[in-house]
PDB file of C-alpha atoms in Angstrom:
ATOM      1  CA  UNK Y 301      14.773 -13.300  -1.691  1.00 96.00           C
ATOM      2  CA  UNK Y 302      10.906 -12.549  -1.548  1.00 97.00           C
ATOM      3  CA  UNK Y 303       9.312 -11.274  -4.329  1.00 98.00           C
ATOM      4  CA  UNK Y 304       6.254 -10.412  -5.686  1.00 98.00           C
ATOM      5  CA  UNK Y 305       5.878 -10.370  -9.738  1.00 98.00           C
ATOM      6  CA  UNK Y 306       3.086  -9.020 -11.155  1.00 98.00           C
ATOM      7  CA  UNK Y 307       1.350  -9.700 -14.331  1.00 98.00           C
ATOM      8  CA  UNK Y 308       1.317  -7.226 -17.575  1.00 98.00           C
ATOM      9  CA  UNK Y 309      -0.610  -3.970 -18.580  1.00 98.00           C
ATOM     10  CA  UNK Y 310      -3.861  -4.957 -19.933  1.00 98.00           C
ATOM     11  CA  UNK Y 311      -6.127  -3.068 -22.188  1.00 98.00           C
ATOM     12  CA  UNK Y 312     -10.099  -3.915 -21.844  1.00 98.00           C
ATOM     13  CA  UNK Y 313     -13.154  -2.684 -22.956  1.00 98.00           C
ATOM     14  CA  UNK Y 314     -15.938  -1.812 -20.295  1.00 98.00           C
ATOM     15  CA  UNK Y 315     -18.042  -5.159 -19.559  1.00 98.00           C
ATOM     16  CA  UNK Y 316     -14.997  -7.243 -20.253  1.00 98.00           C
ATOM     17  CA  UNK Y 317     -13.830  -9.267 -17.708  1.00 98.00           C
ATOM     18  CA  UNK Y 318      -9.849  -9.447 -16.449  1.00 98.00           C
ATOM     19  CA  UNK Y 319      -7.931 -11.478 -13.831  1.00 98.00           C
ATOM     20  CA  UNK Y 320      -4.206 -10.028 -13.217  1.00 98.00           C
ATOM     21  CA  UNK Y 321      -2.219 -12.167 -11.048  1.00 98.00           C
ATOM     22  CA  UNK Y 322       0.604 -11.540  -8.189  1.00 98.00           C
ATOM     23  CA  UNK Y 323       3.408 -14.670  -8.406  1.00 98.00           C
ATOM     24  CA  UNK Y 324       5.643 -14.679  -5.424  1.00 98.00           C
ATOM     25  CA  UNK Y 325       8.211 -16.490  -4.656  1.00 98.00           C
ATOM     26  CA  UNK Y 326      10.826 -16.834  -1.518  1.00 98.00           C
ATOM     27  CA  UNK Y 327       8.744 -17.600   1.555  1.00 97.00           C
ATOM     28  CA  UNK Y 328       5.916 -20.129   2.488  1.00 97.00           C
ATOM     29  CA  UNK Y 329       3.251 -18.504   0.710  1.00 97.00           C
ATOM     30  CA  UNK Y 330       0.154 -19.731   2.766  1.00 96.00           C
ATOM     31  CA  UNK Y 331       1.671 -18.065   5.955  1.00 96.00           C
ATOM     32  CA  UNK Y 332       1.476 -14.099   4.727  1.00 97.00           C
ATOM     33  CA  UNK Y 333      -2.049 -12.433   3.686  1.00 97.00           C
ATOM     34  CA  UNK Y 334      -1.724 -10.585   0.538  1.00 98.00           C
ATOM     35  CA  UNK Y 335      -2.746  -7.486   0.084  1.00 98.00           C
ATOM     36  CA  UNK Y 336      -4.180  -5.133  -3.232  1.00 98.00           C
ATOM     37  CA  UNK Y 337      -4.029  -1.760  -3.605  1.00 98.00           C
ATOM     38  CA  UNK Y 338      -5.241   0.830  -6.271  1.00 98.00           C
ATOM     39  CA  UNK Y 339      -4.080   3.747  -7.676  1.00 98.00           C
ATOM     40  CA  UNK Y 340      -5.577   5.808 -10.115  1.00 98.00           C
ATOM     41  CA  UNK Y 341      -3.835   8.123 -12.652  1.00 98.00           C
ATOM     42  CA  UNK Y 342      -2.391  11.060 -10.720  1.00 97.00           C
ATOM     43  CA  UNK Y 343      -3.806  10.064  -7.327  1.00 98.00           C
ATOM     44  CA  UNK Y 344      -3.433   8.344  -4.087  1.00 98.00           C
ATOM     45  CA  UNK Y 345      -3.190   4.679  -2.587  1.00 98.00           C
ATOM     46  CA  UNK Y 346      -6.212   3.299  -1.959  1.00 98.00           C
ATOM     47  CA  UNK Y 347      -6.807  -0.048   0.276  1.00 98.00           C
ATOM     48  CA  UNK Y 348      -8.993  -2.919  -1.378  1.00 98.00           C
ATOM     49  CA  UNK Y 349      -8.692  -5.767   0.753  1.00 98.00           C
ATOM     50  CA  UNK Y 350      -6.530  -8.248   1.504  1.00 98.00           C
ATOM     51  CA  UNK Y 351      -6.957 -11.918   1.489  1.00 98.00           C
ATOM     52  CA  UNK Y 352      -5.170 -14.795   3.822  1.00 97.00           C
ATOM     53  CA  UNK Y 353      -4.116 -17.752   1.220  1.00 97.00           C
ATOM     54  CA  UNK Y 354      -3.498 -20.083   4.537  1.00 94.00           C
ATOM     55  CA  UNK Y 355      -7.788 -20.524   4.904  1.00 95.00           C
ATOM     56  CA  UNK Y 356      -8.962 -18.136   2.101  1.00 95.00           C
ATOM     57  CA  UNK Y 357     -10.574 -15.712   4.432  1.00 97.00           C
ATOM     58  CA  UNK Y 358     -10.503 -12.484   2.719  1.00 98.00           C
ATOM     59  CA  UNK Y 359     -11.214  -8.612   4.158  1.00 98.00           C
ATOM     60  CA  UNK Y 360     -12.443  -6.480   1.409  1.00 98.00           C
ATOM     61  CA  UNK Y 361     -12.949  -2.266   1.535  1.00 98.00           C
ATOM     62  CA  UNK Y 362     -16.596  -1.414   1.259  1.00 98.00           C
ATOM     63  CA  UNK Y 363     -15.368   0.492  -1.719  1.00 97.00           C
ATOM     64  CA  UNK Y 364     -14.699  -2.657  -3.624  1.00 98.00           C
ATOM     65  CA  UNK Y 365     -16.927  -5.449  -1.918  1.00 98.00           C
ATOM     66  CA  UNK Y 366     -18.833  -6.459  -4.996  1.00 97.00           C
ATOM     67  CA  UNK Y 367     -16.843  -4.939  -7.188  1.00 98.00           C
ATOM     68  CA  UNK Y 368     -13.562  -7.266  -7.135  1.00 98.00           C
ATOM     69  CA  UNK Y 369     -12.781 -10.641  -6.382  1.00 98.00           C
ATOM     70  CA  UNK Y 370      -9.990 -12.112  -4.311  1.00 98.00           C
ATOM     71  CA  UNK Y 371      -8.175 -15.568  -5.024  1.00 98.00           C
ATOM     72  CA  UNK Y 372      -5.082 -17.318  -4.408  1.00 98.00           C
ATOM     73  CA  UNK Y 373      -3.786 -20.327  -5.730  1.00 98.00           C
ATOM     74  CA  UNK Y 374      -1.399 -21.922  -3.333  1.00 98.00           C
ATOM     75  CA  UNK Y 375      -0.124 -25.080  -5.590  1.00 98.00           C
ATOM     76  CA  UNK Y 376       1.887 -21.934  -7.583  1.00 98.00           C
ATOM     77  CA  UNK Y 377       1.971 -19.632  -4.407  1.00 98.00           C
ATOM     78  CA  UNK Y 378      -0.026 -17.142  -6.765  1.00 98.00           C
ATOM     79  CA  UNK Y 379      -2.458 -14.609  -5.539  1.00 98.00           C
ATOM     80  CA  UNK Y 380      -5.108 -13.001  -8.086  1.00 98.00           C
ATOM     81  CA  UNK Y 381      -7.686  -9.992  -8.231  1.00 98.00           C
ATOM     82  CA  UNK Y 382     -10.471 -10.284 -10.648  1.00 98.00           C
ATOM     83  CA  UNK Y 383     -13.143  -8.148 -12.230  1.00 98.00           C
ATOM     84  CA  UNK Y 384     -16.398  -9.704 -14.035  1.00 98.00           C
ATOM     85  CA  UNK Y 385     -17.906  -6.558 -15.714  1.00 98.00           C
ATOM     86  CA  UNK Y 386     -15.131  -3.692 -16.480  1.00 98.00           C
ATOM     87  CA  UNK Y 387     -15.950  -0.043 -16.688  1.00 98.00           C
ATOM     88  CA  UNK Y 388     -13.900   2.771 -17.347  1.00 98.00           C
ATOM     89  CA  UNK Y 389     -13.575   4.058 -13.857  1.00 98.00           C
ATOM     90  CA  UNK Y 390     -11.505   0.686 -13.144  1.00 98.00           C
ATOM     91  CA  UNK Y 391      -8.861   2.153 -14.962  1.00 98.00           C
ATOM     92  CA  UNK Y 392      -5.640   2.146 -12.643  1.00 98.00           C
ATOM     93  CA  UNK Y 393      -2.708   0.704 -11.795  1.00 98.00           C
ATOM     94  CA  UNK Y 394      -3.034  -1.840  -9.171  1.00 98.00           C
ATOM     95  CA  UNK Y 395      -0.814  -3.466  -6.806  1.00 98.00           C
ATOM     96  CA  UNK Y 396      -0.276  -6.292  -4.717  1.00 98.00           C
ATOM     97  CA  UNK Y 397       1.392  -6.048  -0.895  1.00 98.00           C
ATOM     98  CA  UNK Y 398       3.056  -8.453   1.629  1.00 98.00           C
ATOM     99  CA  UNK Y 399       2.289  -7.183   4.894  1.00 97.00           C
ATOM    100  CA  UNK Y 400       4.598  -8.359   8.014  1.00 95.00           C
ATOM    101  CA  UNK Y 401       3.121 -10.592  10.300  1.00 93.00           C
ATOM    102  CA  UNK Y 402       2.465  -8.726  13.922  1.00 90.00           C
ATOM    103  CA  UNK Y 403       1.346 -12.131  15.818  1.00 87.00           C
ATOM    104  CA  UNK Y 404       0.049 -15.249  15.375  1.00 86.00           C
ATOM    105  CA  UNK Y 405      -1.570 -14.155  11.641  1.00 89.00           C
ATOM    106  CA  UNK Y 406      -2.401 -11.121  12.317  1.00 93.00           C
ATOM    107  CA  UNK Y 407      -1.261  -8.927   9.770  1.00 94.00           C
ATOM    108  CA  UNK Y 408       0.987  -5.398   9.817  1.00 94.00           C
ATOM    109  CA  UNK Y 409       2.435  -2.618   7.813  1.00 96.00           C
ATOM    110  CA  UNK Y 410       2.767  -4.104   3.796  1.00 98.00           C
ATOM    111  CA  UNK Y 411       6.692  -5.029   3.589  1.00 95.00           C
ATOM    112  CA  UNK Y 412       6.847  -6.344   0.357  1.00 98.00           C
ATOM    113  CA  UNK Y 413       5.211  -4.974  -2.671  1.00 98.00           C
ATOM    114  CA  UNK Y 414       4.483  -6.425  -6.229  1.00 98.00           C
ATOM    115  CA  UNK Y 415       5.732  -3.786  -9.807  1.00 98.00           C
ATOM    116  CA  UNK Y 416       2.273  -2.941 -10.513  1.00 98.00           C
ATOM    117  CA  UNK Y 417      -0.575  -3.712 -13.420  1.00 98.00           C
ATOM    118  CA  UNK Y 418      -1.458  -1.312 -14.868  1.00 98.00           C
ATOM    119  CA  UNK Y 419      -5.455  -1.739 -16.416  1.00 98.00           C
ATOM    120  CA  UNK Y 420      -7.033   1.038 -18.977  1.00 98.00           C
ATOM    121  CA  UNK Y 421     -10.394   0.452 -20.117  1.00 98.00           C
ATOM    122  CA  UNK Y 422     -11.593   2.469 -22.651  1.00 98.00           C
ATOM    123  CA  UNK Y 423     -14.286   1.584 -25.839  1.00 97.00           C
TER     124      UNK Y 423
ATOM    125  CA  UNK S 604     -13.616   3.566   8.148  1.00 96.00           C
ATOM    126  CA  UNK S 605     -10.935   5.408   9.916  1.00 98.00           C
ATOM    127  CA  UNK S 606     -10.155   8.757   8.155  1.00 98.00           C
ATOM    128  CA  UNK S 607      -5.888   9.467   7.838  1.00 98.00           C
ATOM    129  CA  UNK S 608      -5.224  13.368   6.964  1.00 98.00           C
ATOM    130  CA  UNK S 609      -2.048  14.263   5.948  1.00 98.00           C
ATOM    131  CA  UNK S 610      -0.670  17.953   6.507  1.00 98.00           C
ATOM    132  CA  UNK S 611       0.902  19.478   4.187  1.00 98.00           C
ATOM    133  CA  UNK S 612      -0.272  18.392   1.174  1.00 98.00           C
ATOM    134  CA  UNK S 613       2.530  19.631  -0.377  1.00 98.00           C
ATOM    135  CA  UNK S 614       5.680  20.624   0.575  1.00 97.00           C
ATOM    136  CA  UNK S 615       8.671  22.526  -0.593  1.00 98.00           C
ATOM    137  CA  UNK S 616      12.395  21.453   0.591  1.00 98.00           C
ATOM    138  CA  UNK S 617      15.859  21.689  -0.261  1.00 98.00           C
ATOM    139  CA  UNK S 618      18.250  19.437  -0.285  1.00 98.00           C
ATOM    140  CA  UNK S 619      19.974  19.100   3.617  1.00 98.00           C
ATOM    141  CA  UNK S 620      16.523  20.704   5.148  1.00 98.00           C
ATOM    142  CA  UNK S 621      14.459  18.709   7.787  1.00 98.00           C
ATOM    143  CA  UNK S 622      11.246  18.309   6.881  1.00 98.00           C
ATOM    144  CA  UNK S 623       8.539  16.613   8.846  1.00 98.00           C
ATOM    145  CA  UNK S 624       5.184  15.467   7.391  1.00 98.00           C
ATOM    146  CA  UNK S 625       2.267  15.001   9.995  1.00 98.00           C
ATOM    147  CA  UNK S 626      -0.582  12.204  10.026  1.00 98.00           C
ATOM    148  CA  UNK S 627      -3.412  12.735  11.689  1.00 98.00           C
ATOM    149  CA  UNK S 628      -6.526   9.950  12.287  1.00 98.00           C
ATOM    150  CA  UNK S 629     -10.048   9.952  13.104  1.00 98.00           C
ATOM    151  CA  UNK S 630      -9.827   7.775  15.686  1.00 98.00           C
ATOM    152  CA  UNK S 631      -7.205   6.173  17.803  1.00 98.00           C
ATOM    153  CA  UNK S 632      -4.819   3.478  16.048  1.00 98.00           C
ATOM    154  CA  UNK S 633      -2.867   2.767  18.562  1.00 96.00           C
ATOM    155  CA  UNK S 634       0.835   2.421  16.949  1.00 96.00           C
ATOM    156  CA  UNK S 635      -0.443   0.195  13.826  1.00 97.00           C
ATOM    157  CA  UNK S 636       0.706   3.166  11.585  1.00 98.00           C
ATOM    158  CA  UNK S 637       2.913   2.539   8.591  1.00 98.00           C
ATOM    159  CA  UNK S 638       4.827   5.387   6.468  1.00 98.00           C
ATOM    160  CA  UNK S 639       5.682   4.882   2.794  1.00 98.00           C
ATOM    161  CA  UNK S 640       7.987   6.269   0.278  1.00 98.00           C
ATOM    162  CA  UNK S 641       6.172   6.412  -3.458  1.00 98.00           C
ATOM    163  CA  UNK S 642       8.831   8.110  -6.350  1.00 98.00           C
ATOM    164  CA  UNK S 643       7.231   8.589  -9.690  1.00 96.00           C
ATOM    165  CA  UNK S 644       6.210   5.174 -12.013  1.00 96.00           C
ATOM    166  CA  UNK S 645       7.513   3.211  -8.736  1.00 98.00           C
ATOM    167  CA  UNK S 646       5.589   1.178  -6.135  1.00 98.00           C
ATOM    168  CA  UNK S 647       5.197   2.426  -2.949  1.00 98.00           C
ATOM    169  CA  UNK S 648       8.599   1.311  -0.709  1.00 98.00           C
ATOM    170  CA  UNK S 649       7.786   0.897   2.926  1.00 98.00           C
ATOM    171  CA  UNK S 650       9.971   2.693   5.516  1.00 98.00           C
ATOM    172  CA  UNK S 651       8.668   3.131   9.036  1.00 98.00           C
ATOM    173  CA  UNK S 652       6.018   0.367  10.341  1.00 97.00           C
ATOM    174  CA  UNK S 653       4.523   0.476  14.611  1.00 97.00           C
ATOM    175  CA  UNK S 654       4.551   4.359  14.084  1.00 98.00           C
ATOM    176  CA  UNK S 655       8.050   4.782  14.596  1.00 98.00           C
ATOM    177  CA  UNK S 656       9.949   1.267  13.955  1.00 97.00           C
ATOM    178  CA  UNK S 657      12.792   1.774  11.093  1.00 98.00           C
ATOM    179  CA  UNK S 658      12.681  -0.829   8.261  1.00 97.00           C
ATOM    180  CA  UNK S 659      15.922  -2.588   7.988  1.00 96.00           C
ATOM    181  CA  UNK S 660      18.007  -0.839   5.176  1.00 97.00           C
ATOM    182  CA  UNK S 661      15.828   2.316   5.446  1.00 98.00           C
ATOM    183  CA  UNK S 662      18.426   4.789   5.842  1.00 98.00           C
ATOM    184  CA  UNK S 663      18.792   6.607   9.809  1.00 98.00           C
ATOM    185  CA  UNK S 664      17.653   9.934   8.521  1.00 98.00           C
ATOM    186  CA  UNK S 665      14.107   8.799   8.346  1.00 98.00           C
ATOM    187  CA  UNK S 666      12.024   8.336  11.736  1.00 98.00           C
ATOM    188  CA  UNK S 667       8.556   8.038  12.341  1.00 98.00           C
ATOM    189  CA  UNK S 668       6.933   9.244  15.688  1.00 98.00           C
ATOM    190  CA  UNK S 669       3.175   9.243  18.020  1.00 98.00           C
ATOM    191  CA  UNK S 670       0.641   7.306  18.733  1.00 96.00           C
ATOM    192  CA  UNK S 671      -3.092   7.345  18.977  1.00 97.00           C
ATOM    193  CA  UNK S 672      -4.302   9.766  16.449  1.00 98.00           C
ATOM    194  CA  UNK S 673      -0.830  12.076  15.622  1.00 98.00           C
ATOM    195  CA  UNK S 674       1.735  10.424  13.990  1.00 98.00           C
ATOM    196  CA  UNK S 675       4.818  12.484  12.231  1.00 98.00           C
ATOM    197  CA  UNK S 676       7.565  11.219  10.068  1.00 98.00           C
ATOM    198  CA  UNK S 677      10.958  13.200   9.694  1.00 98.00           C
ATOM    199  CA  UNK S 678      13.124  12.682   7.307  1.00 98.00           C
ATOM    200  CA  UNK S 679      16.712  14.616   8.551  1.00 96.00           C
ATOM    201  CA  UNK S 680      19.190  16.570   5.856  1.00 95.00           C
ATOM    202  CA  UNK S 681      17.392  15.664   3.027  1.00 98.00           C
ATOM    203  CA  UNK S 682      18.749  14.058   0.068  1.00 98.00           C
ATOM    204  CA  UNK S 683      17.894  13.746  -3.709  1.00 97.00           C
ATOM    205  CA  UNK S 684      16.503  11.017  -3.756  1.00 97.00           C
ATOM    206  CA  UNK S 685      14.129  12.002  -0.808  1.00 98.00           C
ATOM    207  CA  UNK S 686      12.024  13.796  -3.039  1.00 98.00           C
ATOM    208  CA  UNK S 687       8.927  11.595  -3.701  1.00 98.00           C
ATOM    209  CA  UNK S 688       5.646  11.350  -1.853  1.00 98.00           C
ATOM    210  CA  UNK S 689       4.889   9.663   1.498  1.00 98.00           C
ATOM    211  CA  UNK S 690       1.582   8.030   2.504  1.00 98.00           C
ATOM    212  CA  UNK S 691       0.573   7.096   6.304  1.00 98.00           C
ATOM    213  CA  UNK S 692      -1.371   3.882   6.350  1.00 98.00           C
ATOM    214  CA  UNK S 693      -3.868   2.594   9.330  1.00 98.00           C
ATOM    215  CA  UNK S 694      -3.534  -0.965   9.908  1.00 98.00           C
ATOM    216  CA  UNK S 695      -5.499  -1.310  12.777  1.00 97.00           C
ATOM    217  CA  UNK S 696      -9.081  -1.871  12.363  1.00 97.00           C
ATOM    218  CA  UNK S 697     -10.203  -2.729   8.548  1.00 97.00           C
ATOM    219  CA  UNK S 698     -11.192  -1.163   6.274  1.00 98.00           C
ATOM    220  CA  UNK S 699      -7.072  -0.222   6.157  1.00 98.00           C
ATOM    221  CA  UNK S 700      -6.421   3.357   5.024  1.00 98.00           C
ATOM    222  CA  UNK S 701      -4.228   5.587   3.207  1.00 98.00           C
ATOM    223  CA  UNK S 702      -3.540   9.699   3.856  1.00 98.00           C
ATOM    224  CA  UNK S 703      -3.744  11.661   1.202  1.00 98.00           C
ATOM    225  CA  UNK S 704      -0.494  11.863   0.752  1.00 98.00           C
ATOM    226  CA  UNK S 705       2.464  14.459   0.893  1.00 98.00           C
ATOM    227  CA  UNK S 706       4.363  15.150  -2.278  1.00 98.00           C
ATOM    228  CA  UNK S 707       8.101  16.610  -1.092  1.00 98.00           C
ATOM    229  CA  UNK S 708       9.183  18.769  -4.308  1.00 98.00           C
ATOM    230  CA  UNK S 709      12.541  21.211  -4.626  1.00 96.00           C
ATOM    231  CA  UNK S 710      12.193  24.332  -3.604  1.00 94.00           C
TER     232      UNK S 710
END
């Protein structure tokens, strides 16, 4: 069975830094991009990126280039999504997606998706 | 980026109506449109993916329909567990992208 098991809430203060993780499990890992998405309290889905673990080549939003960083580790078939400098606004809960594969790698519609993290930061 | 506008934002339904939820984008994305099912303090659950493809063990009452820039998904006789909200997603040229969504609440 795939699955996608994400890491606890966490509780930061702004400027702290945070990595939350996405462990799956069930299929070759390298072969499926992984996706993140964010949703803040009481709103929509929003798209960060996504990030192939088979060559590390990563798409990001323009929302979030800069802002987030993508990384997988493919010895544990984990995929992670970390900030450097918190603030407030960062507060969400965040996911992580398997999409299908169309072709070749090319990646469709997210299939699979991870419980959630959910991050507050507040001083 | 590709804008995705949902219509209605909201809609009221009982259970056994038909109700159909409409996604429109800015520009053409061919049939790389994906619907999804979000119920409160749950992630999102995919159910229709190439515009109108059915997930396997989606149940038959939901279909998804279009191409191009209009896209609809009906979901037939409603049940309890329908009520939720449903997203459209892009995935055909990045940055991917969300609608707004459509919350379907009881009448």
């Amino acid at each position: 069975e795939v699955q996608l098991v994400q890491s606890g809430e966490e509780v930061k203060k702004p400027g702290e830094s945070l990595r939350i993780s996405c462990q799956t499990s069930g299929y070759t890992f390298a072969a499926y991009w992984i996706g993140w998405v964010r949703q803040m309290p009481g709103k929509g889905l929003e798209w960060m990126g996504i990030i192939y673990p088979g060559d590390s080549h990563t798409r990001y939003s323009p929302s979030f280039e800069g802002q987030v960083t993508f990384s997988t580790d493919n010895s544990i078939s984990a995929a992670y999504v970390q900030w450097s400098s918190l603030k407030a606004s960062d507060t969400a809960m965040y996911y992580c997606a398997r999409p299908i594969i169309i072709e070749g790698t090319t990646p469709g519609a997210y299939d699979i998706w991870g419980q959630g993290t959910m991050v507050t930061v507040s001083s | 980026d590709i804008q995705m506008t949902q219509s209605p934002s909201t809609l009221s339904a009982s259970v056994g109506d038909r109700v159909t939820i409409t996604c429109r984008s800015s520009q053409s994305v061919n049939d790389r449109l994906a619907w999804y099912q979000q119920r409160p303090g749950k992630a999102p659950k995919n159910l229709i993916y190439k515009a109108s493809s059915l997930k396997s063990g989606v149940p038959s009452r939901f279909s998804g329909s279009g191409s191009g820039t209009e896209f609809s998904l009906t979901i037939n006789s409603l049940q309890p567990d329908d009520f939720a909200t449903y997203y459209c997603q892009q995935y055909n040229d990045y940055p991917w992208t969300f609608g707004q969504g459509t919350k379907v609440e009881t009448k």
